[in-house]
Amino acid sequence: MASKEKIRLAVLASGSGTNLQSIIDQCQQGQLDADIALVVSNNPGAEALERAEKADINTLCINHRDFESREKFDHAVVAALQEVKADLVVLAGFMRIISDVFLQAFPQRIINIHPALLPSFPGLHVQQKALDYGAKFSGCTVHFVDGGVDTGPVIAQSVVPVFSDDSEETLSARILKQEHKIYPQVIQWFSEGRITVTDRQVTIDESQKTDSSLTNPPLTTLR
Ligand code: GAR
């Protein structure tokens, strides 16, 4: 990749950190014009912290339990992100709701990945919710974060089929595989300055259009 100026990422994660790992891997392979300046977790036991340390990335644990309010916790996180001059805040399995304190510090510079096709199934345990609903497709969504729960403008989505013999684990794994592809891609688009937001409409400059469609189960008699 040509030596373009790299953006500085702050990645926030609460759990296993496989999305963080995919971003680390893509950075190391030179696929992203980005460096991870800091990984923050609210959970001292997060595997994400270990993954970052293994990759020689600065880490910080800010335990939300040590703070009286969401705002005070967010103030501490914001101070840490400002100190490393983060250009983009990447929520990667960060299981905390973001307050106005945080949103105002990084306007349109906080993105999240969610394991469902928003606006269907916001919130938690959404793979099981898609199964319980009987949805034939699910997937993942990368979106800007706003004041609601999983309500911000959608940047990109990836679709996977849901099968009748799926468990929460098999569906989650199928979705996660796509998460690991679209999240680094969105970060790269951001670093290239290709993402424009007008109200809820997000456009990626010079992106191609696809008119392919999927049907699940596949059509048999009509084609
Ligand atoms: C991912 O599936 C991500 O989409 C989800 O948590 C998982 C984290 O996995 N995020 C949310 O549900 C946010 N509401 P990871 O720690 O292995 O990246």
PDB file of C-alpha atoms and ligand atoms in Angstrom:
ATOM      1  CA  MET A   1       0.000   0.000   0.000  1.00  0.00           C
ATOM      2  CA  ALA A   2       1.251   3.502  -0.799  1.00  0.00           C
ATOM      3  CA  SER A   3       2.510   5.418   2.235  1.00  0.00           C
ATOM      4  CA  LYS A   4      -0.605   7.456   2.942  1.00  0.00           C
ATOM      5  CA  GLU A   5      -1.140   9.266   6.194  1.00  0.00           C
ATOM      6  CA  LYS A   6      -2.612   6.868   8.708  1.00  0.00           C
ATOM      7  CA  ILE A   7      -5.548   7.597  10.953  1.00  0.00           C
ATOM      8  CA  ARG A   8      -5.368   6.828  14.644  1.00  0.00           C
ATOM      9  CA  LEU A   9      -7.903   4.345  15.950  1.00  0.00           C
ATOM     10  CA  ALA A  10      -9.125   3.817  19.485  1.00  0.00           C
ATOM     11  CA  VAL A  11     -10.822   0.433  19.792  1.00  0.00           C
ATOM     12  CA  LEU A  12     -13.201  -0.212  22.694  1.00  0.00           C
ATOM     13  CA  ALA A  13     -14.051  -3.802  23.531  1.00  0.00           C
ATOM     14  CA  SER A  14     -15.646  -5.634  26.457  1.00  0.00           C
ATOM     15  CA  GLY A  15     -15.218  -9.273  25.499  1.00  0.00           C
ATOM     16  CA  SER A  16     -13.360 -11.762  23.384  1.00  0.00           C
ATOM     17  CA  GLY A  17     -12.112  -9.237  20.867  1.00  0.00           C
ATOM     18  CA  THR A  18     -12.277 -11.197  17.628  1.00  0.00           C
ATOM     19  CA  ASN A  19     -13.294  -8.034  15.755  1.00  0.00           C
ATOM     20  CA  LEU A  20     -10.343  -6.236  17.348  1.00  0.00           C
ATOM     21  CA  GLN A  21      -8.155  -9.124  16.182  1.00  0.00           C
ATOM     22  CA  SER A  22      -9.335  -8.779  12.592  1.00  0.00           C
ATOM     23  CA  ILE A  23      -8.491  -5.053  12.695  1.00  0.00           C
ATOM     24  CA  ILE A  24      -5.071  -5.785  14.228  1.00  0.00           C
ATOM     25  CA  ASP A  25      -4.402  -8.397  11.527  1.00  0.00           C
ATOM     26  CA  GLN A  26      -5.432  -6.072   8.684  1.00  0.00           C
ATOM     27  CA  CYS A  27      -3.268  -3.268  10.103  1.00  0.00           C
ATOM     28  CA  GLN A  28      -0.303  -5.630  10.388  1.00  0.00           C
ATOM     29  CA  GLN A  29      -0.817  -6.832   6.822  1.00  0.00           C
ATOM     30  CA  GLY A  30      -0.752  -3.232   5.585  1.00  0.00           C
ATOM     31  CA  GLN A  31      -4.356  -3.398   4.390  1.00  0.00           C
ATOM     32  CA  LEU A  32      -5.491  -0.429   6.483  1.00  0.00           C
ATOM     33  CA  ASP A  33      -4.239   3.153   6.480  1.00  0.00           C
ATOM     34  CA  ALA A  34      -4.683   3.080  10.233  1.00  0.00           C
ATOM     35  CA  ASP A  35      -2.820   2.443  13.461  1.00  0.00           C
ATOM     36  CA  ILE A  36      -4.453   1.332  16.677  1.00  0.00           C
ATOM     37  CA  ALA A  37      -3.368   3.982  19.160  1.00  0.00           C
ATOM     38  CA  LEU A  38      -5.188   2.478  22.135  1.00  0.00           C
ATOM     39  CA  VAL A  39      -7.447  -0.380  23.134  1.00  0.00           C
ATOM     40  CA  VAL A  40      -9.798   0.373  26.026  1.00  0.00           C
ATOM     41  CA  SER A  41     -11.931  -2.099  27.922  1.00  0.00           C
ATOM     42  CA  ASN A  42     -14.404  -1.622  30.742  1.00  0.00           C
ATOM     43  CA  ASN A  43     -13.880  -5.276  31.664  1.00  0.00           C
ATOM     44  CA  PRO A  44     -10.598  -6.219  33.387  1.00  0.00           C
ATOM     45  CA  GLY A  45     -11.011  -9.828  32.215  1.00  0.00           C
ATOM     46  CA  ALA A  46     -11.567  -9.028  28.531  1.00  0.00           C
ATOM     47  CA  GLU A  47      -9.629 -11.261  26.170  1.00  0.00           C
ATOM     48  CA  ALA A  48      -9.474  -8.223  23.900  1.00  0.00           C
ATOM     49  CA  LEU A  49      -6.899  -6.680  26.276  1.00  0.00           C
ATOM     50  CA  GLU A  50      -4.699  -9.766  25.954  1.00  0.00           C
ATOM     51  CA  ARG A  51      -4.959  -9.688  22.169  1.00  0.00           C
ATOM     52  CA  ALA A  52      -3.859  -6.049  22.127  1.00  0.00           C
ATOM     53  CA  GLU A  53      -0.964  -6.642  24.517  1.00  0.00           C
ATOM     54  CA  LYS A  54       0.211  -9.548  22.385  1.00  0.00           C
ATOM     55  CA  ALA A  55       0.302  -7.166  19.410  1.00  0.00           C
ATOM     56  CA  ASP A  56       2.210  -4.510  21.422  1.00  0.00           C
ATOM     57  CA  ILE A  57      -0.718  -2.108  21.398  1.00  0.00           C
ATOM     58  CA  ASN A  58      -1.298   0.232  24.352  1.00  0.00           C
ATOM     59  CA  THR A  59      -4.183  -0.873  26.524  1.00  0.00           C
ATOM     60  CA  LEU A  60      -6.225   0.702  29.249  1.00  0.00           C
ATOM     61  CA  CYS A  61      -8.829  -0.840  31.495  1.00  0.00           C
ATOM     62  CA  ILE A  62     -11.367   1.660  32.761  1.00  0.00           C
ATOM     63  CA  ASN A  63     -13.752  -0.322  34.901  1.00  0.00           C
ATOM     64  CA  HIS A  64     -17.232   1.214  34.804  1.00  0.00           C
ATOM     65  CA  ARG A  65     -17.863  -0.166  38.292  1.00  0.00           C
ATOM     66  CA  ASP A  66     -15.366   2.373  39.663  1.00  0.00           C
ATOM     67  CA  PHE A  67     -17.560   5.306  38.545  1.00  0.00           C
ATOM     68  CA  GLU A  68     -20.690   6.764  40.105  1.00  0.00           C
ATOM     69  CA  SER A  69     -22.384   7.559  36.825  1.00  0.00           C
ATOM     70  CA  ARG A  70     -22.280   6.784  33.106  1.00  0.00           C
ATOM     71  CA  GLU A  71     -21.174  10.367  32.422  1.00  0.00           C
ATOM     72  CA  LYS A  72     -18.220  10.154  34.814  1.00  0.00           C
ATOM     73  CA  PHE A  73     -17.129   6.894  33.231  1.00  0.00           C
ATOM     74  CA  ASP A  74     -17.482   8.416  29.767  1.00  0.00           C
ATOM     75  CA  HIS A  75     -15.452  11.487  30.837  1.00  0.00           C
ATOM     76  CA  ALA A  76     -12.590   9.178  31.815  1.00  0.00           C
ATOM     77  CA  VAL A  77     -12.790   7.265  28.527  1.00  0.00           C
ATOM     78  CA  VAL A  78     -12.966  10.476  26.475  1.00  0.00           C
ATOM     79  CA  ALA A  79      -9.913  11.898  28.279  1.00  0.00           C
ATOM     80  CA  ALA A  80      -7.935   8.752  27.437  1.00  0.00           C
ATOM     81  CA  LEU A  81      -9.005   8.845  23.773  1.00  0.00           C
ATOM     82  CA  GLN A  82      -8.215  12.542  23.454  1.00  0.00           C
ATOM     83  CA  GLU A  83      -4.808  11.994  24.995  1.00  0.00           C
ATOM     84  CA  VAL A  84      -3.889   9.556  22.203  1.00  0.00           C
ATOM     85  CA  LYS A  85      -5.457  11.894  19.618  1.00  0.00           C
ATOM     86  CA  ALA A  86      -7.881   9.291  18.289  1.00  0.00           C
ATOM     87  CA  ASP A  87      -9.351  10.137  14.871  1.00  0.00           C
ATOM     88  CA  LEU A  88     -11.929   7.354  14.948  1.00  0.00           C
ATOM     89  CA  VAL A  89     -13.479   5.470  17.853  1.00  0.00           C
ATOM     90  CA  VAL A  90     -14.279   1.854  16.978  1.00  0.00           C
ATOM     91  CA  LEU A  91     -16.694   0.003  19.247  1.00  0.00           C
ATOM     92  CA  ALA A  92     -15.942  -3.693  18.853  1.00  0.00           C
ATOM     93  CA  GLY A  93     -18.191  -5.610  21.197  1.00  0.00           C
ATOM     94  CA  PHE A  94     -18.215  -2.716  23.671  1.00  0.00           C
ATOM     95  CA  MET A  95     -21.203  -3.461  25.862  1.00  0.00           C
ATOM     96  CA  ARG A  96     -21.853   0.022  27.207  1.00  0.00           C
ATOM     97  CA  ILE A  97     -24.327   2.686  26.150  1.00  0.00           C
ATOM     98  CA  ILE A  98     -22.585   5.888  25.111  1.00  0.00           C
ATOM     99  CA  SER A  99     -23.679   9.139  26.782  1.00  0.00           C
ATOM    100  CA  ASP A 100     -23.827  12.631  25.266  1.00  0.00           C
ATOM    101  CA  VAL A 101     -20.497  13.414  26.917  1.00  0.00           C
ATOM    102  CA  PHE A 102     -18.855  10.838  24.658  1.00  0.00           C
ATOM    103  CA  LEU A 103     -20.907  11.625  21.540  1.00  0.00           C
ATOM    104  CA  GLN A 104     -20.141  15.334  21.676  1.00  0.00           C
ATOM    105  CA  ALA A 105     -16.415  14.721  22.090  1.00  0.00           C
ATOM    106  CA  PHE A 106     -16.294  12.616  18.885  1.00  0.00           C
ATOM    107  CA  PRO A 107     -19.125  13.786  16.613  1.00  0.00           C
ATOM    108  CA  GLN A 108     -19.647  11.323  13.741  1.00  0.00           C
ATOM    109  CA  ARG A 109     -16.421   9.675  14.667  1.00  0.00           C
ATOM    110  CA  ILE A 110     -17.756   6.741  16.683  1.00  0.00           C
ATOM    111  CA  ILE A 111     -18.715   3.577  14.833  1.00  0.00           C
ATOM    112  CA  ASN A 112     -20.205   0.314  16.049  1.00  0.00           C
ATOM    113  CA  ILE A 113     -20.751  -3.160  14.704  1.00  0.00           C
ATOM    114  CA  HIS A 114     -23.963  -4.969  15.517  1.00  0.00           C
ATOM    115  CA  PRO A 115     -24.702  -8.665  14.816  1.00  0.00           C
ATOM    116  CA  ALA A 116     -28.070  -8.176  13.072  1.00  0.00           C
ATOM    117  CA  LEU A 117     -29.531  -6.342  10.109  1.00  0.00           C
ATOM    118  CA  LEU A 118     -30.663  -3.093  11.724  1.00  0.00           C
ATOM    119  CA  PRO A 119     -33.263  -1.789  12.241  1.00  0.00           C
ATOM    120  CA  SER A 120     -34.294  -5.407  12.947  1.00  0.00           C
ATOM    121  CA  PHE A 121     -33.150  -6.747  16.277  1.00  0.00           C
ATOM    122  CA  PRO A 122     -31.395  -3.917  18.101  1.00  0.00           C
ATOM    123  CA  GLY A 123     -30.088  -4.604  21.615  1.00  0.00           C
ATOM    124  CA  LEU A 124     -28.700  -7.808  23.067  1.00  0.00           C
ATOM    125  CA  HIS A 125     -28.908 -11.542  22.256  1.00  0.00           C
ATOM    126  CA  VAL A 126     -29.952 -10.634  18.756  1.00  0.00           C
ATOM    127  CA  GLN A 127     -28.787 -13.810  17.032  1.00  0.00           C
ATOM    128  CA  GLN A 128     -31.202 -15.801  19.226  1.00  0.00           C
ATOM    129  CA  LYS A 129     -33.907 -13.208  18.541  1.00  0.00           C
ATOM    130  CA  ALA A 130     -33.456 -13.651  14.782  1.00  0.00           C
ATOM    131  CA  LEU A 131     -33.739 -17.437  15.227  1.00  0.00           C
ATOM    132  CA  ASP A 132     -36.814 -17.152  17.453  1.00  0.00           C
ATOM    133  CA  TYR A 133     -38.470 -14.831  14.944  1.00  0.00           C
ATOM    134  CA  GLY A 134     -37.883 -17.326  12.133  1.00  0.00           C
ATOM    135  CA  ALA A 135     -35.961 -14.830   9.992  1.00  0.00           C
ATOM    136  CA  LYS A 136     -34.481 -16.379   6.842  1.00  0.00           C
ATOM    137  CA  PHE A 137     -31.627 -13.882   6.723  1.00  0.00           C
ATOM    138  CA  SER A 138     -29.636 -12.069   9.317  1.00  0.00           C
ATOM    139  CA  GLY A 139     -26.225 -10.441   9.195  1.00  0.00           C
ATOM    140  CA  CYS A 140     -24.288  -7.541  10.601  1.00  0.00           C
ATOM    141  CA  THR A 141     -24.435  -3.776  10.447  1.00  0.00           C
ATOM    142  CA  VAL A 142     -21.728  -1.137  10.817  1.00  0.00           C
ATOM    143  CA  HIS A 143     -23.230   2.185  11.823  1.00  0.00           C
ATOM    144  CA  PHE A 144     -22.389   5.547  13.271  1.00  0.00           C
ATOM    145  CA  VAL A 145     -23.286   5.792  16.922  1.00  0.00           C
ATOM    146  CA  ASP A 146     -25.946   8.269  17.988  1.00  0.00           C
ATOM    147  CA  GLY A 147     -27.900   8.769  21.207  1.00  0.00           C
ATOM    148  CA  GLY A 148     -30.106   5.683  20.760  1.00  0.00           C
ATOM    149  CA  VAL A 149     -29.467   1.967  21.076  1.00  0.00           C
ATOM    150  CA  ASP A 150     -28.236   0.769  17.652  1.00  0.00           C
ATOM    151  CA  THR A 151     -30.116   3.566  15.871  1.00  0.00           C
ATOM    152  CA  GLY A 152     -27.336   5.561  14.148  1.00  0.00           C
ATOM    153  CA  PRO A 153     -26.920   5.956  10.361  1.00  0.00           C
ATOM    154  CA  VAL A 154     -26.037   2.673   8.639  1.00  0.00           C
ATOM    155  CA  ILE A 155     -22.695   2.580   6.825  1.00  0.00           C
ATOM    156  CA  ALA A 156     -22.606  -1.028   5.583  1.00  0.00           C
ATOM    157  CA  GLN A 157     -24.402  -4.306   6.051  1.00  0.00           C
ATOM    158  CA  SER A 158     -23.588  -7.903   5.243  1.00  0.00           C
ATOM    159  CA  VAL A 159     -26.249 -10.584   4.912  1.00  0.00           C
ATOM    160  CA  VAL A 160     -26.060 -14.260   5.854  1.00  0.00           C
ATOM    161  CA  PRO A 161     -28.717 -16.981   5.572  1.00  0.00           C
ATOM    162  CA  VAL A 162     -30.390 -18.437   8.645  1.00  0.00           C
ATOM    163  CA  PHE A 163     -30.953 -22.194   8.499  1.00  0.00           C
ATOM    164  CA  SER A 164     -33.661 -24.163  10.282  1.00  0.00           C
ATOM    165  CA  ASP A 165     -31.062 -26.262  12.094  1.00  0.00           C
ATOM    166  CA  ASP A 166     -29.031 -23.248  13.259  1.00  0.00           C
ATOM    167  CA  SER A 167     -28.224 -22.752  16.907  1.00  0.00           C
ATOM    168  CA  GLU A 168     -27.318 -19.387  18.405  1.00  0.00           C
ATOM    169  CA  GLU A 169     -23.684 -20.497  18.163  1.00  0.00           C
ATOM    170  CA  THR A 170     -23.720 -21.523  14.494  1.00  0.00           C
ATOM    171  CA  LEU A 171     -25.573 -18.383  13.427  1.00  0.00           C
ATOM    172  CA  SER A 172     -23.304 -16.153  15.540  1.00  0.00           C
ATOM    173  CA  ALA A 173     -20.229 -17.749  13.966  1.00  0.00           C
ATOM    174  CA  ARG A 174     -21.598 -17.203  10.433  1.00  0.00           C
ATOM    175  CA  ILE A 175     -22.333 -13.561  11.207  1.00  0.00           C
ATOM    176  CA  LEU A 176     -19.000 -13.006  12.961  1.00  0.00           C
ATOM    177  CA  LYS A 177     -17.129 -14.191   9.867  1.00  0.00           C
ATOM    178  CA  GLN A 178     -18.756 -11.336   7.937  1.00  0.00           C
ATOM    179  CA  GLU A 179     -18.155  -8.856  10.772  1.00  0.00           C
ATOM    180  CA  HIS A 180     -14.440  -9.536  10.445  1.00  0.00           C
ATOM    181  CA  LYS A 181     -14.620  -8.506   6.784  1.00  0.00           C
ATOM    182  CA  ILE A 182     -16.869  -5.467   6.807  1.00  0.00           C
ATOM    183  CA  TYR A 183     -15.510  -3.713   9.882  1.00  0.00           C
ATOM    184  CA  PRO A 184     -11.937  -3.301   8.560  1.00  0.00           C
ATOM    185  CA  GLN A 185     -13.384  -2.296   5.189  1.00  0.00           C
ATOM    186  CA  VAL A 186     -15.455   0.506   6.739  1.00  0.00           C
ATOM    187  CA  ILE A 187     -12.409   1.698   8.697  1.00  0.00           C
ATOM    188  CA  GLN A 188     -10.431   1.851   5.465  1.00  0.00           C
ATOM    189  CA  TRP A 189     -13.200   3.835   3.733  1.00  0.00           C
ATOM    190  CA  PHE A 190     -13.168   6.237   6.683  1.00  0.00           C
ATOM    191  CA  SER A 191      -9.404   6.609   6.494  1.00  0.00           C
ATOM    192  CA  GLU A 192      -9.688   7.363   2.771  1.00  0.00           C
ATOM    193  CA  GLY A 193     -12.222  10.108   3.546  1.00  0.00           C
ATOM    194  CA  ARG A 194     -14.843   8.388   1.394  1.00  0.00           C
ATOM    195  CA  ILE A 195     -17.717   8.343   3.882  1.00  0.00           C
ATOM    196  CA  THR A 196     -20.289  11.145   3.713  1.00  0.00           C
ATOM    197  CA  VAL A 197     -23.283  11.437   6.059  1.00  0.00           C
ATOM    198  CA  THR A 198     -26.344  13.524   5.267  1.00  0.00           C
ATOM    199  CA  ASP A 199     -29.060  13.048   7.877  1.00  0.00           C
ATOM    200  CA  ARG A 200     -29.477   9.246   7.910  1.00  0.00           C
ATOM    201  CA  GLN A 201     -27.987   8.705   4.462  1.00  0.00           C
ATOM    202  CA  VAL A 202     -24.418   7.438   4.368  1.00  0.00           C
ATOM    203  CA  THR A 203     -22.634   7.278   1.038  1.00  0.00           C
ATOM    204  CA  ILE A 204     -19.295   5.780   0.149  1.00  0.00           C
ATOM    205  CA  ASP A 205     -17.670   7.769  -2.644  1.00  0.00           C
ATOM    206  CA  GLU A 206     -16.918   5.783  -5.782  1.00  0.00           C
ATOM    207  CA  SER A 207     -18.363   2.566  -4.379  1.00  0.00           C
ATOM    208  CA  GLN A 208     -19.825   0.090  -6.823  1.00  0.00           C
ATOM    209  CA  LYS A 209     -23.454  -0.962  -6.925  1.00  0.00           C
ATOM    210  CA  THR A 210     -24.628  -4.525  -6.665  1.00  0.00           C
ATOM    211  CA  ASP A 211     -27.987  -5.730  -7.953  1.00  0.00           C
ATOM    212  CA  SER A 212     -27.523  -9.319  -6.847  1.00  0.00           C
ATOM    213  CA  SER A 213     -30.310 -10.714  -4.707  1.00  0.00           C
ATOM    214  CA  LEU A 214     -30.585 -13.745  -2.469  1.00  0.00           C
ATOM    215  CA  THR A 215     -33.515 -15.961  -1.628  1.00  0.00           C
ATOM    216  CA  ASN A 216     -33.482 -18.402   1.254  1.00  0.00           C
ATOM    217  CA  PRO A 217     -34.435 -21.195   0.741  1.00  0.00           C
ATOM    218  CA  PRO A 218     -33.299 -20.922  -2.905  1.00  0.00           C
ATOM    219  CA  LEU A 219     -36.029 -20.948  -5.545  1.00  0.00           C
ATOM    220  CA  THR A 220     -36.537 -24.364  -7.120  1.00  0.00           C
ATOM    221  CA  THR A 221     -39.307 -24.148  -9.706  1.00  0.00           C
ATOM    222  CA  LEU A 222     -39.164 -20.454 -10.603  1.00  0.00           C
ATOM    223  CA  ARG A 223     -35.898 -18.926 -11.704  1.00  0.00           C
TER     224      ARG A 223
HETATM  225  C1  GAR B   1     -19.827  -9.122  17.998  1.00  0.00           C
HETATM  226  O1  GAR B   1     -20.710 -10.072  17.455  1.00  0.00           O
HETATM  227  C2  GAR B   1     -20.414  -7.742  17.905  1.00  0.00           C
HETATM  228  O2  GAR B   1     -21.167  -7.536  16.732  1.00  0.00           O
HETATM  229  C3  GAR B   1     -21.286  -7.722  19.127  1.00  0.00           C
HETATM  230  O3  GAR B   1     -20.526  -8.359  20.117  1.00  0.00           O
HETATM  231  C4  GAR B   1     -19.681  -9.326  19.509  1.00  0.00           C
HETATM  232  C5  GAR B   1     -18.270  -9.057  19.973  1.00  0.00           C
HETATM  233  O4  GAR B   1     -17.423 -10.075  19.547  1.00  0.00           O
HETATM  234  N1  GAR B   1     -21.649  -6.392  19.492  1.00  0.00           N
HETATM  235  C6  GAR B   1     -22.815  -6.093  20.031  1.00  0.00           C
HETATM  236  O5  GAR B   1     -23.674  -6.903  20.265  1.00  0.00           O
HETATM  237  C7  GAR B   1     -22.988  -4.620  20.332  1.00  0.00           C
HETATM  238  N2  GAR B   1     -24.337  -4.346  20.671  1.00  0.00           N
HETATM  239  P1  GAR B   1     -15.860  -9.885  19.632  1.00  0.00           P
HETATM  240  O6  GAR B   1     -15.544  -9.421  21.051  1.00  0.00           O
HETATM  241  O7  GAR B   1     -15.332 -11.280  19.400  1.00  0.00           O
HETATM  242  O8  GAR B   1     -15.444  -8.908  18.585  1.00  0.00           O
END
